[in-house]
Amino acid sequence: VILETAHNSTTTVFFLDVRSAEEIAATGKVEIGAKDKNTTTTTRWVHSQCTPTSAPELETNPESVLPDQSAPIIVYCRSGKRAAKAKEVLER
Protein backbone atom coordinates (compact mmCIF):
# COMPACT_ATOMS: atom_id res chain seq x y z
CA VAL A 1 0.00 0.00 0.00
CA ILE A 2 2.77 2.43 0.85
CA LEU A 3 4.57 1.66 -2.40
CA GLU A 4 1.37 2.00 -4.41
CA THR A 5 0.82 5.48 -2.97
CA ALA A 6 4.44 6.31 -3.64
CA HIS A 7 4.16 5.24 -7.28
CA ASN A 8 1.43 7.79 -7.75
CA SER A 9 3.16 10.70 -6.03
CA THR A 10 6.92 10.69 -6.55
CA THR A 11 9.85 9.38 -8.53
CA THR A 12 11.97 8.15 -5.59
CA VAL A 13 11.08 5.96 -2.63
CA PHE A 14 13.78 5.53 0.02
CA PHE A 15 14.20 2.11 1.63
CA LEU A 16 16.00 2.99 4.88
CA ASP A 17 17.73 -0.02 6.44
CA VAL A 18 18.57 0.74 10.09
CA ARG A 19 20.19 -2.61 10.93
CA SER A 20 23.84 -2.79 11.95
CA ALA A 21 26.53 -3.32 9.33
CA GLU A 22 27.20 -6.72 10.92
CA GLU A 23 23.56 -7.79 10.49
CA ILE A 24 23.55 -6.70 6.88
CA ALA A 25 26.81 -8.58 6.25
CA ALA A 26 25.43 -11.71 7.93
CA THR A 27 21.97 -11.75 6.36
CA GLY A 28 22.44 -9.65 3.24
CA LYS A 29 20.97 -6.48 1.93
CA VAL A 30 17.22 -6.51 1.46
CA GLU A 31 16.36 -7.15 -2.17
CA ILE A 32 14.32 -4.34 -3.63
CA GLY A 33 12.00 -5.17 -6.49
CA ALA A 34 12.90 -4.26 -10.02
CA LYS A 35 11.80 -0.92 -11.36
CA ASP A 36 8.29 -1.04 -12.78
CA LYS A 37 8.44 -0.34 -16.52
CA ASN A 38 5.08 1.47 -16.34
CA THR A 39 6.22 4.11 -13.86
CA THR A 40 9.13 6.45 -13.24
CA THR A 41 9.36 5.45 -9.57
CA THR A 42 12.74 4.28 -8.33
CA THR A 43 13.42 2.63 -4.97
CA ARG A 44 16.73 3.65 -3.43
CA TRP A 45 18.32 1.58 -0.63
CA VAL A 46 20.03 3.69 2.06
CA HIS A 47 21.60 2.74 5.40
CA SER A 48 21.76 4.47 8.77
CA GLN A 49 22.47 2.31 11.81
CA CYS A 50 20.08 2.89 14.72
CA THR A 51 19.43 1.40 18.15
CA PRO A 52 16.06 1.17 19.90
CA THR A 53 16.97 4.37 21.80
CA SER A 54 19.18 6.28 19.36
CA ALA A 55 19.41 7.27 15.71
CA PRO A 56 22.57 9.41 15.76
CA GLU A 57 23.06 10.02 12.04
CA LEU A 58 19.38 10.77 11.48
CA GLU A 59 19.35 13.09 14.51
CA THR A 60 22.42 15.11 13.51
CA ASN A 61 22.54 14.99 9.71
CA PRO A 62 19.45 13.42 8.12
CA GLU A 63 20.15 15.09 4.75
CA SER A 64 23.27 12.95 4.31
CA VAL A 65 21.12 9.80 4.41
CA LEU A 66 17.86 11.08 2.92
CA PRO A 67 18.51 13.98 0.56
CA ASP A 68 14.80 14.29 -0.31
CA GLN A 69 12.88 14.07 2.94
CA SER A 70 9.59 14.80 1.18
CA ALA A 71 9.85 11.44 -0.62
CA PRO A 72 8.19 8.37 0.90
CA ILE A 73 10.44 6.40 3.24
CA ILE A 74 10.15 2.72 4.13
CA VAL A 75 12.10 1.98 7.32
CA TYR A 76 13.35 -1.56 7.91
CA CYS A 77 14.98 -3.51 10.74
CA ARG A 78 14.77 -7.04 12.13
CA SER A 79 12.16 -6.57 14.89
CA GLY A 80 10.74 -3.08 14.34
CA LYS A 81 12.17 -1.35 17.42
CA ARG A 82 14.98 0.46 15.62
CA ALA A 83 12.66 1.29 12.74
CA ALA A 84 10.25 2.86 15.24
CA LYS A 85 13.08 5.01 16.64
CA ALA A 86 14.12 6.11 13.15
CA LYS A 87 10.51 6.97 12.32
CA GLU A 88 10.20 9.00 15.53
CA VAL A 89 13.35 10.99 14.70
CA LEU A 90 12.32 11.60 11.09
CA GLU A 91 8.88 12.87 12.11
CA ARG A 92 10.32 15.63 14.30
Tab-separated table of C-alpha atoms in Angstrom:
chain	number	residue	atom	x	y	z
A	1	VAL	CA	0.000	0.000	0.000
A	2	ILE	CA	2.773	2.431	0.846
A	3	LEU	CA	4.574	1.659	-2.399
A	4	GLU	CA	1.370	2.001	-4.411
A	5	THR	CA	0.819	5.481	-2.972
A	6	ALA	CA	4.440	6.305	-3.637
A	7	HIS	CA	4.155	5.238	-7.279
A	8	ASN	CA	1.428	7.794	-7.751
A	9	SER	CA	3.165	10.698	-6.027
A	10	THR	CA	6.920	10.692	-6.552
A	11	THR	CA	9.849	9.377	-8.531
A	12	THR	CA	11.967	8.150	-5.595
A	13	VAL	CA	11.078	5.961	-2.632
A	14	PHE	CA	13.777	5.530	0.018
A	15	PHE	CA	14.204	2.114	1.631
A	16	LEU	CA	15.998	2.993	4.884
A	17	ASP	CA	17.726	-0.016	6.438
A	18	VAL	CA	18.567	0.739	10.090
A	19	ARG	CA	20.187	-2.615	10.934
A	20	SER	CA	23.843	-2.793	11.955
A	21	ALA	CA	26.530	-3.321	9.327
A	22	GLU	CA	27.202	-6.716	10.918
A	23	GLU	CA	23.562	-7.787	10.493
A	24	ILE	CA	23.552	-6.696	6.878
A	25	ALA	CA	26.815	-8.577	6.251
A	26	ALA	CA	25.427	-11.715	7.928
A	27	THR	CA	21.968	-11.753	6.358
A	28	GLY	CA	22.437	-9.655	3.245
A	29	LYS	CA	20.974	-6.480	1.931
A	30	VAL	CA	17.221	-6.513	1.461
A	31	GLU	CA	16.356	-7.152	-2.168
A	32	ILE	CA	14.324	-4.337	-3.628
A	33	GLY	CA	11.997	-5.167	-6.489
A	34	ALA	CA	12.901	-4.259	-10.018
A	35	LYS	CA	11.800	-0.918	-11.361
A	36	ASP	CA	8.286	-1.036	-12.783
A	37	LYS	CA	8.439	-0.342	-16.524
A	38	ASN	CA	5.079	1.469	-16.344
A	39	THR	CA	6.221	4.115	-13.863
A	40	THR	CA	9.128	6.454	-13.236
A	41	THR	CA	9.357	5.449	-9.570
A	42	THR	CA	12.744	4.276	-8.330
A	43	THR	CA	13.419	2.632	-4.968
A	44	ARG	CA	16.727	3.653	-3.427
A	45	TRP	CA	18.324	1.584	-0.629
A	46	VAL	CA	20.032	3.686	2.064
A	47	HIS	CA	21.601	2.738	5.397
A	48	SER	CA	21.762	4.466	8.771
A	49	GLN	CA	22.467	2.314	11.811
A	50	CYS	CA	20.081	2.886	14.724
A	51	THR	CA	19.428	1.397	18.147
A	52	PRO	CA	16.057	1.174	19.903
A	53	THR	CA	16.965	4.369	21.797
A	54	SER	CA	19.180	6.283	19.358
A	55	ALA	CA	19.411	7.272	15.710
A	56	PRO	CA	22.570	9.407	15.761
A	57	GLU	CA	23.065	10.024	12.038
A	58	LEU	CA	19.375	10.765	11.484
A	59	GLU	CA	19.348	13.088	14.511
A	60	THR	CA	22.415	15.106	13.506
A	61	ASN	CA	22.543	14.993	9.710
A	62	PRO	CA	19.449	13.421	8.118
A	63	GLU	CA	20.151	15.088	4.753
A	64	SER	CA	23.267	12.948	4.312
A	65	VAL	CA	21.117	9.801	4.405
A	66	LEU	CA	17.863	11.083	2.922
A	67	PRO	CA	18.512	13.982	0.557
A	68	ASP	CA	14.797	14.285	-0.314
A	69	GLN	CA	12.877	14.072	2.945
A	70	SER	CA	9.593	14.797	1.185
A	71	ALA	CA	9.852	11.437	-0.617
A	72	PRO	CA	8.186	8.369	0.900
A	73	ILE	CA	10.437	6.396	3.238
A	74	ILE	CA	10.151	2.717	4.130
A	75	VAL	CA	12.103	1.984	7.318
A	76	TYR	CA	13.348	-1.563	7.915
A	77	CYS	CA	14.983	-3.511	10.744
A	78	ARG	CA	14.767	-7.041	12.132
A	79	SER	CA	12.160	-6.569	14.889
A	80	GLY	CA	10.742	-3.082	14.344
A	81	LYS	CA	12.168	-1.349	17.423
A	82	ARG	CA	14.983	0.460	15.620
A	83	ALA	CA	12.664	1.290	12.739
A	84	ALA	CA	10.254	2.858	15.242
A	85	LYS	CA	13.079	5.013	16.635
A	86	ALA	CA	14.118	6.106	13.154
A	87	LYS	CA	10.514	6.970	12.320
A	88	GLU	CA	10.202	9.002	15.532
A	89	VAL	CA	13.345	10.993	14.699
A	90	LEU	CA	12.319	11.604	11.095
A	91	GLU	CA	8.879	12.866	12.106
A	92	ARG	CA	10.324	15.633	14.299
